[in-house]
Short mmCIF file of C-alpha atoms and ligand atoms in Angstrom, two decimals:
data_model
loop_
_atom_site.label_atom_id
_atom_site.label_comp_id
_atom_site.label_asym_id
_atom_site.label_seq_id
_atom_site.Cartn_x
_atom_site.Cartn_y
_atom_site.Cartn_z
CA MET A 253 79.89 116.42 87.11
CA PRO A 254 80.52 116.74 90.71
CA ASP A 255 77.98 117.73 93.19
CA TYR A 256 80.04 119.46 95.54
CA ASP A 257 77.29 119.57 98.20
CA ALA A 258 76.77 115.87 98.41
CA PRO A 259 78.79 113.63 100.84
CA TYR A 260 81.92 112.29 99.44
CA ARG A 261 81.40 108.61 98.10
CA LEU A 262 83.54 106.03 96.44
CA LEU A 263 83.49 105.25 92.82
CA ILE A 264 82.82 101.46 92.12
CA ASP A 265 81.53 99.99 88.82
CA GLY A 266 80.27 103.27 87.73
CA GLN A 267 78.29 104.02 90.83
CA LEU A 268 78.89 106.46 93.66
CA VAL A 269 78.87 104.29 96.99
CA ASP A 270 78.53 105.28 100.58
CA ALA A 271 81.07 103.39 102.85
CA ALA A 272 80.28 102.45 106.30
CA SER A 273 83.19 103.81 107.97
CA ARG A 274 84.62 107.34 107.42
CA LEU A 275 87.78 109.10 108.08
CA ASP A 276 88.39 112.69 109.23
CA VAL A 277 90.12 115.08 106.91
CA ILE A 278 92.00 117.94 108.43
CA ASN A 279 92.74 121.58 106.78
CA PRO A 280 96.31 122.05 107.67
CA ALA A 281 95.85 125.67 107.60
CA THR A 282 93.64 125.28 110.85
CA GLY A 283 94.69 121.95 112.16
CA LYS A 284 90.96 121.23 112.39
CA VAL A 285 88.62 118.55 110.83
CA PHE A 286 86.50 120.18 108.04
CA ALA A 287 85.22 116.98 106.31
CA HIS A 288 84.78 113.19 106.13
CA CYS A 289 85.62 110.93 103.59
CA PRO A 290 84.54 107.21 103.00
CA ALA A 291 86.88 104.45 103.87
CA ALA A 292 86.61 101.43 101.54
CA THR A 293 86.57 98.15 103.03
CA ALA A 294 88.29 94.84 101.68
CA ALA A 295 84.87 93.90 100.21
CA GLU A 296 84.57 97.05 98.39
CA LEU A 297 88.13 96.61 96.91
CA ASP A 298 86.96 93.16 95.77
CA SER A 299 84.04 94.42 93.86
CA ALA A 300 85.99 97.31 92.41
CA VAL A 301 88.53 94.73 91.19
CA ALA A 302 85.71 92.36 89.96
CA ALA A 303 83.98 95.41 87.97
CA ALA A 304 87.39 96.38 86.50
CA ARG A 305 88.06 92.89 85.21
CA ARG A 306 84.62 92.62 83.74
CA ALA A 307 85.20 96.01 81.97
CA PHE A 308 88.77 95.04 80.82
CA PRO A 309 88.01 93.07 77.60
CA ALA A 310 85.85 95.69 75.85
CA TRP A 311 88.10 98.66 77.20
CA LYS A 312 91.21 96.93 75.59
CA ALA A 313 89.33 96.47 72.52
CA LEU A 314 88.39 100.11 72.01
CA GLY A 315 91.71 100.94 70.72
CA PHE A 316 94.24 103.81 71.31
CA ALA A 317 92.34 106.60 69.20
CA ALA A 318 88.99 106.10 71.05
CA ARG A 319 90.61 105.91 74.44
CA ALA A 320 92.67 109.09 73.66
CA ALA A 321 89.38 110.95 72.73
CA LEU A 322 87.87 110.11 76.35
CA VAL A 323 91.01 111.26 77.99
CA ALA A 324 90.66 114.74 75.94
CA ARG A 325 86.96 114.78 77.42
CA PHE A 326 88.28 114.10 80.83
CA ALA A 327 90.85 116.83 80.72
CA ALA A 328 88.45 119.50 79.46
CA ALA A 329 85.94 118.41 82.28
CA LEU A 330 88.77 118.90 84.75
CA GLU A 331 89.63 122.27 83.30
CA ALA A 332 86.02 123.33 83.56
CA GLU A 333 85.86 122.22 87.21
CA LYS A 334 89.15 123.72 87.85
CA GLU A 335 87.88 126.54 90.32
CA PRO A 336 85.94 124.39 92.71
CA LEU A 337 88.24 121.59 92.58
CA ALA A 338 91.36 124.00 93.15
CA ARG A 339 89.54 125.40 96.28
CA LEU A 340 88.88 122.05 97.65
CA LEU A 341 92.54 120.69 96.95
CA THR A 342 93.70 123.83 98.76
CA GLN A 343 91.45 123.14 101.80
CA GLU A 344 92.77 119.71 102.14
CA GLN A 345 96.34 119.99 101.14
CA GLY A 346 97.38 123.46 102.15
CA LYS A 347 99.09 124.96 98.99
CA PRO A 348 98.20 128.43 97.75
CA VAL A 349 95.01 128.25 95.55
CA GLY A 350 97.09 129.70 92.43
CA GLN A 351 99.32 126.36 92.77
CA SER A 352 96.14 124.34 93.06
CA ARG A 353 94.87 125.65 89.98
CA ASP A 354 98.15 125.00 88.04
CA GLU A 355 98.25 121.24 89.45
CA ILE A 356 94.83 120.83 87.94
CA SER A 357 95.60 122.27 84.72
CA ARG A 358 98.87 120.74 84.35
CA GLY A 359 97.37 117.28 85.10
CA GLY A 360 95.03 117.73 82.04
CA THR A 361 97.85 119.10 79.87
CA LEU A 362 100.32 116.06 80.65
CA ALA A 363 97.22 113.73 80.22
CA VAL A 364 96.48 114.99 76.77
CA GLY A 365 100.13 115.23 75.96
CA MET A 366 100.80 111.41 76.77
CA THR A 367 97.90 110.46 74.48
CA LYS A 368 99.95 112.08 71.61
CA ILE A 369 102.52 109.33 72.01
CA GLY A 370 102.05 106.54 69.36
CA ILE A 371 102.23 102.89 70.47
CA ALA A 372 102.23 100.47 67.41
CA SER A 373 103.12 97.06 66.93
CA GLU A 374 106.41 96.53 65.26
CA VAL A 375 107.30 93.87 62.45
CA ILE A 376 110.71 92.67 63.34
CA VAL A 377 111.10 89.87 60.65
CA ASP A 378 109.39 89.69 57.38
CA THR A 379 110.80 87.27 54.92
CA ALA A 380 109.57 84.41 52.85
CA ASP A 381 109.70 81.88 55.48
CA ARG A 382 109.33 83.78 58.61
CA TYR A 383 106.95 86.60 60.11
CA VAL A 384 107.73 88.02 63.49
CA GLU A 385 105.69 90.89 65.07
CA LEU A 386 105.99 92.54 68.53
CA ARG A 387 102.75 93.75 69.94
CA TYR A 388 102.00 95.65 73.12
CA ASN A 389 98.94 94.46 75.18
CA PRO A 390 97.50 96.17 78.14
CA LEU A 391 98.30 94.29 81.36
CA GLY A 392 94.78 94.25 83.05
CA VAL A 393 94.07 96.23 85.98
CA ALA A 394 96.32 98.95 87.53
CA GLY A 395 96.24 99.94 91.28
CA ILE A 396 97.34 103.58 91.77
CA ILE A 397 98.56 104.71 95.19
CA THR A 398 99.06 108.31 95.72
CA PRO A 399 100.63 110.61 98.32
CA TRP A 400 99.58 113.79 99.77
CA ASN A 401 101.67 116.52 98.25
CA ALA A 402 100.09 116.71 94.83
CA PRO A 403 97.34 114.36 94.86
CA VAL A 404 95.68 115.29 91.53
CA ASN A 405 98.87 115.56 89.34
CA LEU A 406 100.20 112.22 90.96
CA ALA A 407 96.80 110.31 90.11
CA ILE A 408 96.34 111.70 86.72
CA GLY A 409 99.73 110.87 85.36
CA PRO A 410 99.48 107.00 86.19
CA LEU A 411 95.68 107.21 85.47
CA THR A 412 96.36 108.41 82.04
CA SER A 413 99.03 105.93 81.34
CA ALA A 414 96.77 103.03 82.40
CA LEU A 415 93.61 104.16 80.60
CA TYR A 416 95.27 105.19 77.38
CA THR A 417 97.28 101.80 77.13
CA GLY A 418 93.86 100.06 77.62
CA ASN A 419 94.12 99.05 81.22
CA CYS A 420 91.49 99.57 83.86
CA ALA A 421 92.45 101.53 87.04
CA ILE A 422 91.76 101.77 90.80
CA ILE A 423 93.01 104.96 92.52
CA LYS A 424 93.72 105.03 96.11
CA PRO A 425 94.50 108.52 97.48
CA SER A 426 96.13 109.46 100.57
CA PRO A 427 94.15 109.42 103.73
CA PHE A 428 95.34 112.92 104.23
CA THR A 429 94.04 114.20 100.89
CA PRO A 430 91.26 111.98 99.55
CA LEU A 431 88.63 114.79 98.92
CA THR A 432 89.78 116.11 95.40
CA THR A 433 90.44 112.82 94.00
CA LEU A 434 86.75 111.71 95.19
CA ARG A 435 85.30 114.69 93.46
CA ILE A 436 87.39 113.72 90.30
CA GLY A 437 85.73 110.12 90.51
CA GLU A 438 82.25 111.90 89.80
CA ILE A 439 83.97 113.36 86.70
CA LEU A 440 85.45 110.09 85.63
CA ARG A 441 82.02 108.30 86.27
CA ASP A 442 80.40 110.53 83.46
CA ILE A 443 83.21 109.91 81.16
CA PHE A 444 84.39 106.52 81.06
CA PRO A 445 82.52 103.07 80.97
CA ALA A 446 81.39 101.38 84.25
CA GLY A 447 84.19 99.52 85.91
CA VAL A 448 87.06 101.14 83.97
CA VAL A 449 87.97 103.41 86.79
CA ALA A 450 87.46 103.01 90.34
CA VAL A 451 88.21 105.76 93.22
CA LEU A 452 88.61 103.93 96.64
CA ALA A 453 89.53 106.17 99.66
CA GLY A 454 91.08 104.66 102.65
CA GLY A 455 93.83 104.31 104.95
CA ASP A 456 97.61 102.70 104.53
CA GLU A 457 96.05 99.17 105.09
CA LEU A 458 93.80 99.69 101.74
CA GLY A 459 97.00 100.38 100.04
CA ALA A 460 98.75 97.22 101.19
CA ARG A 461 95.71 95.26 100.12
CA LEU A 462 95.85 96.58 96.56
CA THR A 463 99.46 95.54 96.31
CA ALA A 464 98.70 91.89 97.52
CA HIS A 465 95.42 91.40 95.36
CA PRO A 466 95.55 88.89 92.92
CA GLY A 467 93.23 90.68 90.64
CA ILE A 468 95.51 93.50 90.11
CA ASP A 469 98.21 93.38 87.66
CA LYS A 470 100.13 96.49 88.08
CA ILE A 471 100.89 98.94 90.85
CA SER A 472 101.85 102.65 90.34
CA PHE A 473 102.92 103.86 93.71
CA THR A 474 104.06 107.34 94.52
CA GLY A 475 105.21 107.93 97.89
CA SER A 476 108.03 107.52 100.18
CA VAL A 477 111.05 105.15 100.02
CA ALA A 478 110.22 103.18 102.93
CA THR A 479 106.78 102.38 101.80
CA GLY A 480 107.88 101.87 98.28
CA LYS A 481 110.04 98.99 99.42
CA LYS A 482 107.10 97.52 101.18
CA VAL A 483 105.00 97.90 97.91
CA MET A 484 107.67 96.05 95.92
CA ALA A 485 107.85 93.35 98.46
CA SER A 486 104.25 92.77 98.70
CA ALA A 487 103.67 93.10 94.86
CA ALA A 488 106.42 90.13 94.51
CA GLY A 489 103.78 87.62 95.79
CA THR A 490 101.75 87.97 92.44
CA LEU A 491 104.71 89.36 90.35
CA LYS A 492 102.85 92.48 89.69
CA ARG A 493 104.64 95.01 87.54
CA VAL A 494 105.40 97.97 89.63
CA THR A 495 106.35 101.73 88.87
CA LEU A 496 107.74 103.42 91.96
CA GLU A 497 108.20 107.27 92.26
CA LEU A 498 109.73 107.83 95.47
CA GLY A 499 111.63 110.58 97.46
CA GLY A 500 114.41 112.69 96.66
CA ASN A 501 117.23 114.93 98.06
CA ASP A 502 117.90 116.85 94.95
CA ALA A 503 121.07 119.19 94.90
CA ALA A 504 121.43 122.38 93.02
CA ILE A 505 125.14 123.09 92.14
CA VAL A 506 125.50 127.07 91.57
CA LEU A 507 128.52 127.96 89.79
CA GLU A 508 130.64 131.36 90.38
CA ASP A 509 129.46 133.05 87.16
CA VAL A 510 125.71 133.05 87.82
CA ASP A 511 123.47 136.07 88.15
CA VAL A 512 122.80 135.94 91.94
CA ALA A 513 119.80 137.83 92.18
CA ASP A 514 117.97 136.15 89.33
CA VAL A 515 119.11 132.61 90.34
CA ALA A 516 118.19 133.19 93.98
CA LYS A 517 114.53 133.73 92.86
CA LYS A 518 114.48 130.50 90.89
CA LEU A 519 116.29 128.55 93.53
CA PHE A 520 113.95 129.72 96.27
CA PHE A 521 110.92 128.90 94.39
CA ALA A 522 112.14 125.29 93.58
CA ALA A 523 112.98 124.77 97.22
CA THR A 524 109.83 126.20 98.83
CA VAL A 525 106.93 125.74 96.17
CA ASN A 526 104.04 123.71 98.01
CA SER A 527 106.28 124.46 101.18
CA GLY A 528 109.10 122.26 99.80
CA GLN A 529 106.64 119.26 99.95
CA VAL A 530 107.68 118.21 96.35
CA CYS A 531 109.64 114.98 95.49
CA MET A 532 111.79 116.95 93.15
CA ALA A 533 112.18 120.14 95.06
CA ILE A 534 115.61 121.43 95.55
CA LYS A 535 116.57 120.16 99.03
CA ARG A 536 120.25 121.14 99.07
CA ILE A 537 122.10 124.07 97.35
CA TYR A 538 125.86 123.82 96.83
CA ALA A 539 127.08 127.34 96.03
CA HIS A 540 130.49 128.18 94.80
CA GLU A 541 132.23 129.92 97.84
CA LYS A 542 133.02 133.11 95.62
CA ILE A 543 129.06 133.76 95.74
CA HIS A 544 127.83 131.83 98.81
CA ALA A 545 127.51 134.63 100.97
CA ALA A 546 125.91 136.81 98.25
CA LEU A 547 123.23 133.91 97.29
CA CYS A 548 122.38 133.47 101.00
CA GLU A 549 121.56 136.91 101.40
CA ALA A 550 119.61 136.81 98.29
CA LEU A 551 117.66 133.69 99.39
CA VAL A 552 117.03 135.20 102.75
CA ALA A 553 115.45 138.19 101.11
CA GLU A 554 113.25 135.83 99.39
CA ALA A 555 112.34 134.17 102.44
CA ARG A 556 111.42 137.40 104.03
CA LYS A 557 109.23 138.59 101.15
CA ALA A 558 107.11 135.04 101.48
CA LYS A 559 103.68 135.45 102.83
CA LEU A 560 102.58 132.58 104.85
CA GLY A 561 98.74 131.79 105.19
CA ASP A 562 95.71 130.01 104.46
CA GLY A 563 96.12 128.99 100.69
CA LEU A 564 92.63 130.46 100.05
CA ASP A 565 93.85 133.98 100.88
CA PRO A 566 94.97 135.06 97.25
CA SER A 567 97.95 136.99 98.96
CA THR A 568 99.61 133.80 100.38
CA THR A 569 102.46 132.43 98.70
CA LEU A 570 103.31 129.76 101.11
CA GLY A 571 100.82 127.48 102.73
CA PRO A 572 101.13 125.20 105.68
CA ILE A 573 102.80 121.81 106.00
CA GLN A 574 100.12 119.41 104.98
CA ASN A 575 99.74 117.27 108.22
CA SER A 576 100.89 117.17 111.72
CA ARG A 577 103.28 114.05 111.30
CA GLN A 578 105.26 115.95 108.69
CA PHE A 579 105.08 119.35 110.66
CA GLU A 580 106.85 117.58 113.44
CA ARG A 581 109.41 116.23 111.28
CA VAL A 582 110.28 119.35 109.53
CA ARG A 583 110.41 120.82 113.09
CA GLU A 584 112.78 118.26 114.20
CA LEU A 585 115.22 118.69 111.43
CA HIS A 586 114.97 122.48 112.06
CA ALA A 587 115.71 121.98 115.71
CA ASP A 588 118.69 119.80 114.73
CA ALA A 589 119.88 122.45 112.18
CA LYS A 590 119.85 125.09 114.67
CA GLN A 591 122.08 123.06 117.04
CA HIS A 592 124.73 122.45 114.17
CA GLY A 593 124.47 125.52 111.87
CA GLN A 594 122.95 129.02 111.70
CA VAL A 595 119.23 129.15 110.70
CA THR A 596 117.92 132.51 109.24
CA GLU A 597 114.23 132.48 108.97
CA GLY A 598 111.96 134.55 106.59
CA SER A 599 108.47 135.68 107.57
CA ALA A 600 106.54 133.77 110.12
CA GLY A 601 103.03 132.11 109.83
CA PRO A 602 99.96 132.19 111.72
CA SER A 603 99.89 130.55 115.06
CA GLU A 604 97.16 128.03 114.39
CA GLY A 605 97.66 125.54 111.70
CA TYR A 606 101.06 123.65 110.61
CA PHE A 607 103.02 126.49 109.58
CA ILE A 608 106.78 126.66 109.25
CA ALA A 609 108.56 129.65 108.42
CA PRO A 610 110.83 129.37 105.27
CA ALA A 611 114.58 129.32 106.31
CA VAL A 612 118.25 129.46 104.86
CA VAL A 613 120.49 127.29 106.66
CA THR A 614 124.45 127.59 106.56
CA GLY A 615 127.16 125.91 108.51
CA LEU A 616 126.04 122.43 108.27
CA ALA A 617 128.03 119.42 107.49
CA GLU A 618 127.21 116.47 105.02
CA ASN A 619 126.18 114.22 107.77
CA ASP A 620 123.86 116.71 109.47
CA ARG A 621 120.25 115.52 109.22
CA LEU A 622 119.00 118.43 107.10
CA VAL A 623 121.59 117.77 104.31
CA ALA A 624 121.43 114.03 104.57
CA GLU A 625 117.75 113.48 104.84
CA GLU A 626 114.72 114.30 102.66
CA GLN A 627 113.12 117.40 104.46
CA PHE A 628 110.11 117.74 102.51
CA GLY A 629 109.65 121.35 104.26
CA PRO A 630 110.66 125.07 103.41
CA VAL A 631 113.99 124.94 105.36
CA PHE A 632 117.06 124.18 103.29
CA PRO A 633 120.82 124.20 103.51
CA VAL A 634 123.21 126.22 101.62
CA LEU A 635 126.64 124.65 101.38
CA PRO A 636 129.86 126.19 100.07
CA PHE A 637 132.25 124.52 97.66
CA SER A 638 135.58 125.51 96.02
CA ASP A 639 136.04 122.56 93.72
CA VAL A 640 133.55 121.34 91.33
CA ASP A 641 134.51 117.58 91.66
CA ASP A 642 133.95 117.93 95.39
CA ALA A 643 130.51 119.51 94.82
CA VAL A 644 129.56 116.67 92.40
CA ALA A 645 130.84 113.97 94.87
CA ARG A 646 128.79 115.45 97.62
CA ALA A 647 125.79 115.82 95.69
CA ASN A 648 126.19 112.10 94.67
CA ARG A 649 126.72 111.08 98.37
CA THR A 650 123.23 109.74 98.95
CA ARG A 651 120.90 106.81 98.35
CA PHE A 652 118.56 109.29 96.71
CA GLY A 653 118.81 109.77 92.73
CA LEU A 654 115.69 111.44 91.69
CA ALA A 655 116.90 114.80 90.08
CA GLY A 656 119.50 117.71 90.46
CA SER A 657 120.48 120.75 88.72
CA VAL A 658 123.69 122.93 87.71
CA TRP A 659 123.53 126.51 87.31
CA SER A 660 125.84 128.63 85.27
CA ARG A 661 125.98 131.15 82.25
CA ASP A 662 128.54 128.41 80.57
CA LEU A 663 125.90 126.03 79.21
CA GLU A 664 128.74 123.61 78.11
CA ARG A 665 130.33 123.42 81.21
CA ALA A 666 126.96 123.21 83.36
CA THR A 667 126.01 120.40 80.91
CA ALA A 668 129.06 118.41 81.55
CA ILE A 669 128.75 118.75 85.23
CA ALA A 670 124.87 117.84 85.16
CA SER A 671 125.64 114.59 83.27
CA ARG A 672 127.86 113.43 86.28
CA LEU A 673 124.84 113.73 88.71
CA GLU A 674 123.65 110.12 89.61
CA VAL A 675 119.96 111.09 88.96
CA GLY A 676 117.22 110.43 86.81
CA THR A 677 116.96 113.95 85.57
CA ALA A 678 119.62 116.47 85.47
CA TRP A 679 118.44 120.02 84.70
CA VAL A 680 120.82 122.88 83.59
CA ASN A 681 119.37 126.48 84.80
CA GLN A 682 116.04 124.98 85.87
CA HIS A 683 114.55 122.62 88.28
CA ARG A 684 111.16 120.66 88.72
CA ILE A 685 110.44 120.86 84.78
CA THR A 686 108.44 117.89 83.50
CA MET A 687 106.84 116.91 80.19
CA ALA A 688 104.34 114.67 78.86
CA ASN A 689 106.81 113.20 76.32
CA VAL A 690 109.90 113.22 78.63
CA PRO A 691 110.56 110.13 80.97
CA PHE A 692 110.67 111.11 84.64
CA GLY A 693 111.72 108.86 87.52
CA GLY A 694 114.46 108.06 89.96
CA ALA A 695 117.79 106.49 90.00
CA LYS A 696 119.07 104.50 92.94
CA GLU A 697 116.36 104.31 95.84
CA SER A 698 114.37 107.25 94.25
CA GLY A 699 112.31 104.97 92.36
CA LEU A 700 111.86 102.23 89.63
CA GLY A 701 111.00 102.82 86.20
CA ARG A 702 109.79 106.18 84.53
CA THR A 703 106.66 108.00 84.47
CA TYR A 704 105.25 110.06 81.14
CA SER A 705 106.96 109.40 77.69
CA ARG A 706 106.80 106.26 75.82
CA LEU A 707 108.91 104.77 78.46
CA GLY A 708 106.23 105.29 81.07
CA LEU A 709 103.57 103.99 78.71
CA GLU A 710 105.43 100.78 78.04
CA ALA A 711 105.26 100.03 82.00
CA TYR A 712 101.54 99.45 81.52
CA LEU A 713 102.14 97.03 78.48
CA GLU A 714 103.07 93.55 78.07
CA PRO A 715 105.22 92.86 74.91
CA GLN A 716 103.94 89.93 72.96
CA VAL A 717 105.94 88.28 70.32
CA ILE A 718 103.82 86.96 67.34
CA SER A 719 106.30 84.45 65.44
CA VAL A 720 105.04 82.70 62.28
CA LEU A 721 107.09 80.06 60.51
CA ARG A 722 105.88 80.52 56.92
CA SER A 723 108.01 77.69 55.41
CA ALA A 724 106.32 74.95 57.36
CA GLN A 725 103.32 74.57 55.09
P1 LIG B 274 103.76 107.52 102.06
O1 LIG B 274 104.68 106.49 101.46
O2 LIG B 274 103.46 107.50 103.48
O3 LIG B 274 102.06 107.06 101.47
C1 LIG B 274 101.90 107.11 100.05
C2 LIG B 274 100.54 106.43 99.85
O4 LIG B 274 101.04 105.06 100.12
C3 LIG B 274 99.47 106.68 100.61
O5 LIG B 274 98.30 106.53 99.86
C4 LIG B 274 99.45 105.49 101.81
O6 LIG B 274 98.13 105.33 102.27
C5 LIG B 274 99.97 104.42 101.07
N1 LIG B 274 100.48 103.34 101.71
C6 LIG B 274 101.04 103.58 103.12
N2 LIG B 274 101.44 102.27 103.53
C7 LIG B 274 101.32 101.45 102.35
C8 LIG B 274 101.53 100.23 102.20
N3 LIG B 274 102.20 99.27 103.14
N4 LIG B 274 101.33 99.56 101.08
C9 LIG B 274 100.71 100.26 100.03
N5 LIG B 274 100.24 101.51 100.40
C10 LIG B 274 100.63 102.21 101.34
O7 LIG B 274 103.98 108.73 101.31
P2 LIG B 274 103.58 110.26 101.78
O8 LIG B 274 104.29 110.75 102.93
O9 LIG B 274 102.11 110.46 101.38
O10 LIG B 274 104.27 110.98 100.59
C11 LIG B 274 105.57 111.82 100.70
C12 LIG B 274 106.81 111.12 99.87
O11 LIG B 274 106.38 110.66 98.63
C13 LIG B 274 107.86 111.80 99.89
O12 LIG B 274 109.02 111.06 100.29
C14 LIG B 274 108.00 112.32 98.47
O13 LIG B 274 109.35 112.70 98.12
C15 LIG B 274 107.56 111.23 97.69
N6 LIG B 274 107.03 111.67 96.42
C16 LIG B 274 107.61 111.14 95.25
C17 LIG B 274 107.03 111.65 94.06
C18 LIG B 274 107.83 111.07 92.76
O14 LIG B 274 107.19 111.45 91.72
N7 LIG B 274 109.00 110.57 92.84
C19 LIG B 274 106.08 112.59 93.96
C20 LIG B 274 105.60 113.12 95.13
C21 LIG B 274 105.91 112.43 96.33
#
C-alpha cells in the first residue's frame, strides 16, 4: 500500500524507481509548489515497455476471470485508501474533497462493472465441411495518457479496459496532476505481476514518445482536441490503435414546461462541478424564451450560494481552476463575455490561488467566444430560443460532439429532440451520467471510439478469424 511519507517514484517492472529529474507540482488553491514528482526519461520509458512486453504472454494467458479478480482486489484497495488519496487529489487538482472521494469510489465501481462484461469467441460457421470462429486477442501494450481534470477516473477507465482484456499498460498522467496516480501505482505494484502496469510521470514530450514508441500497440488518450490530433498523427507511424476522448461544448436545451427551480439546481451543478473542468460539463444552456429570465435568475441564485475555497475545507463547494494557463484562458473568455454580453457573478473566491467566481452570462451571440469555444470553467452562457428547430441547429453548430441534454416534463418530446443532437451521448433530464456497461465517447472532433461497455473493451482487442476447411482431408 502507498507510503504517503515517501518521495514520489515511478513504477517500472514492479519496482518503485527514483528519477534523475523532477517536476514541481502546484497546489491551485494557493498557486504555490507543494510537492515534486519524478519525470521519466526516454530510457525509463524503454525499460517500462520492455518489462511490459516480457509480462504480456503470461498476462494474456491468465484469462478473463483471473484478471477480473485482480481488478476487483485493486478496486477494494483503492476504496480502502480513499481518504488519503482523496486529500492528495484535492491538493494537486483543487476539487472539493467530497468530489475527490466520489472520483476515487467511482473509479473502482466502474472498474469492477467493466469486468462483468463478457467477451467470448463466437462460432460463425460450423458445418460438415467448414468451421469458422471469431476470437478476440489482446493487442499487447497500451499507453494511457491522461489530463488534469479527473486524473484518477480517466486513468482507471482505460487501465481496466486494458488489463481486463489481457493487455499490459503504461500510464502517463498530466504533469499538472501526477501525484495521486503515482500513489495508485504503489497499490498496483502490490496486486499485479511485475511489468503488467507501469506509471511514468513526465511532461508533454513523454506523452509524444509514448505515441511514437514501436513497442506500444495502443494509445488511449484523454485530453484536448488539439493534442488528440497530434496523438493520432504520431500513432499513425506504427499504426497503433487509438481511442481518443477529447473536449466538448455540451449544450443543454431547456423547454418551457420545466420546473425552473429544480432544473436550475441540476443545470448549475452540471455546468460548474469541478469548476466546470469536465469534458461533459454543460457549457451552453439554450432556454425557451418563456422561462429564460426565470431560469437565469435561479442560476444566479445558485451561483451566489456557491462557496469558493480550498477543496480541503469541507464547506467548499467550488475549488480553484487547476492551473495558471487554464486560469488565464477562463479569464480571457470571461473578459470577452463582458464586452459582448451581461455577466452576473456569484460569490467570489480567495485572492490567492486560481479562483474564478461562477458566472451566468446573457446577451451573447453564437459566434461569441464563450458560446463557440470550450471554456472549461464555471462561467457559462444562457441563450434564449423561441423555436426548438432553431435551438437544435444552434446546439449542433460546432465541431464538438461529445454530449448534450434536453430538459422537459414531456419525455417523448424531449427524447425526440435529444435524438437530433449530433453527439455521442444525448441525455434527457440529466447530464454527465456514465455507466460501466454504456458506451461513452465523442462524435465529430470530440473523439474517436468509445470508452466503457463492450464497445470500449473491443478497442483493446484484435479480432482474429480461425477458419478451418474440414472437407479438405
Ligand atoms: P492536454 O491535451 O493538454 O493534455 C492531456 C495529456 O496529454 C497530458 O498528459 C499531456 O502531458 C499529454 N500531452 C501533451 N502533448 C502531447 C503530445 N504531443 N503527445 C502525447 N501526449 C501529449 O489536455 P488537458 O489540458 O490536460 O485536458 C483538458 C482537455 O481534456 C479538455 O479539452 C477536456 O474537454 C478534455 N477531456 C476530455 C475527456 C473525455 O472523456 N472526452 C475527459 C476529460 C478531459
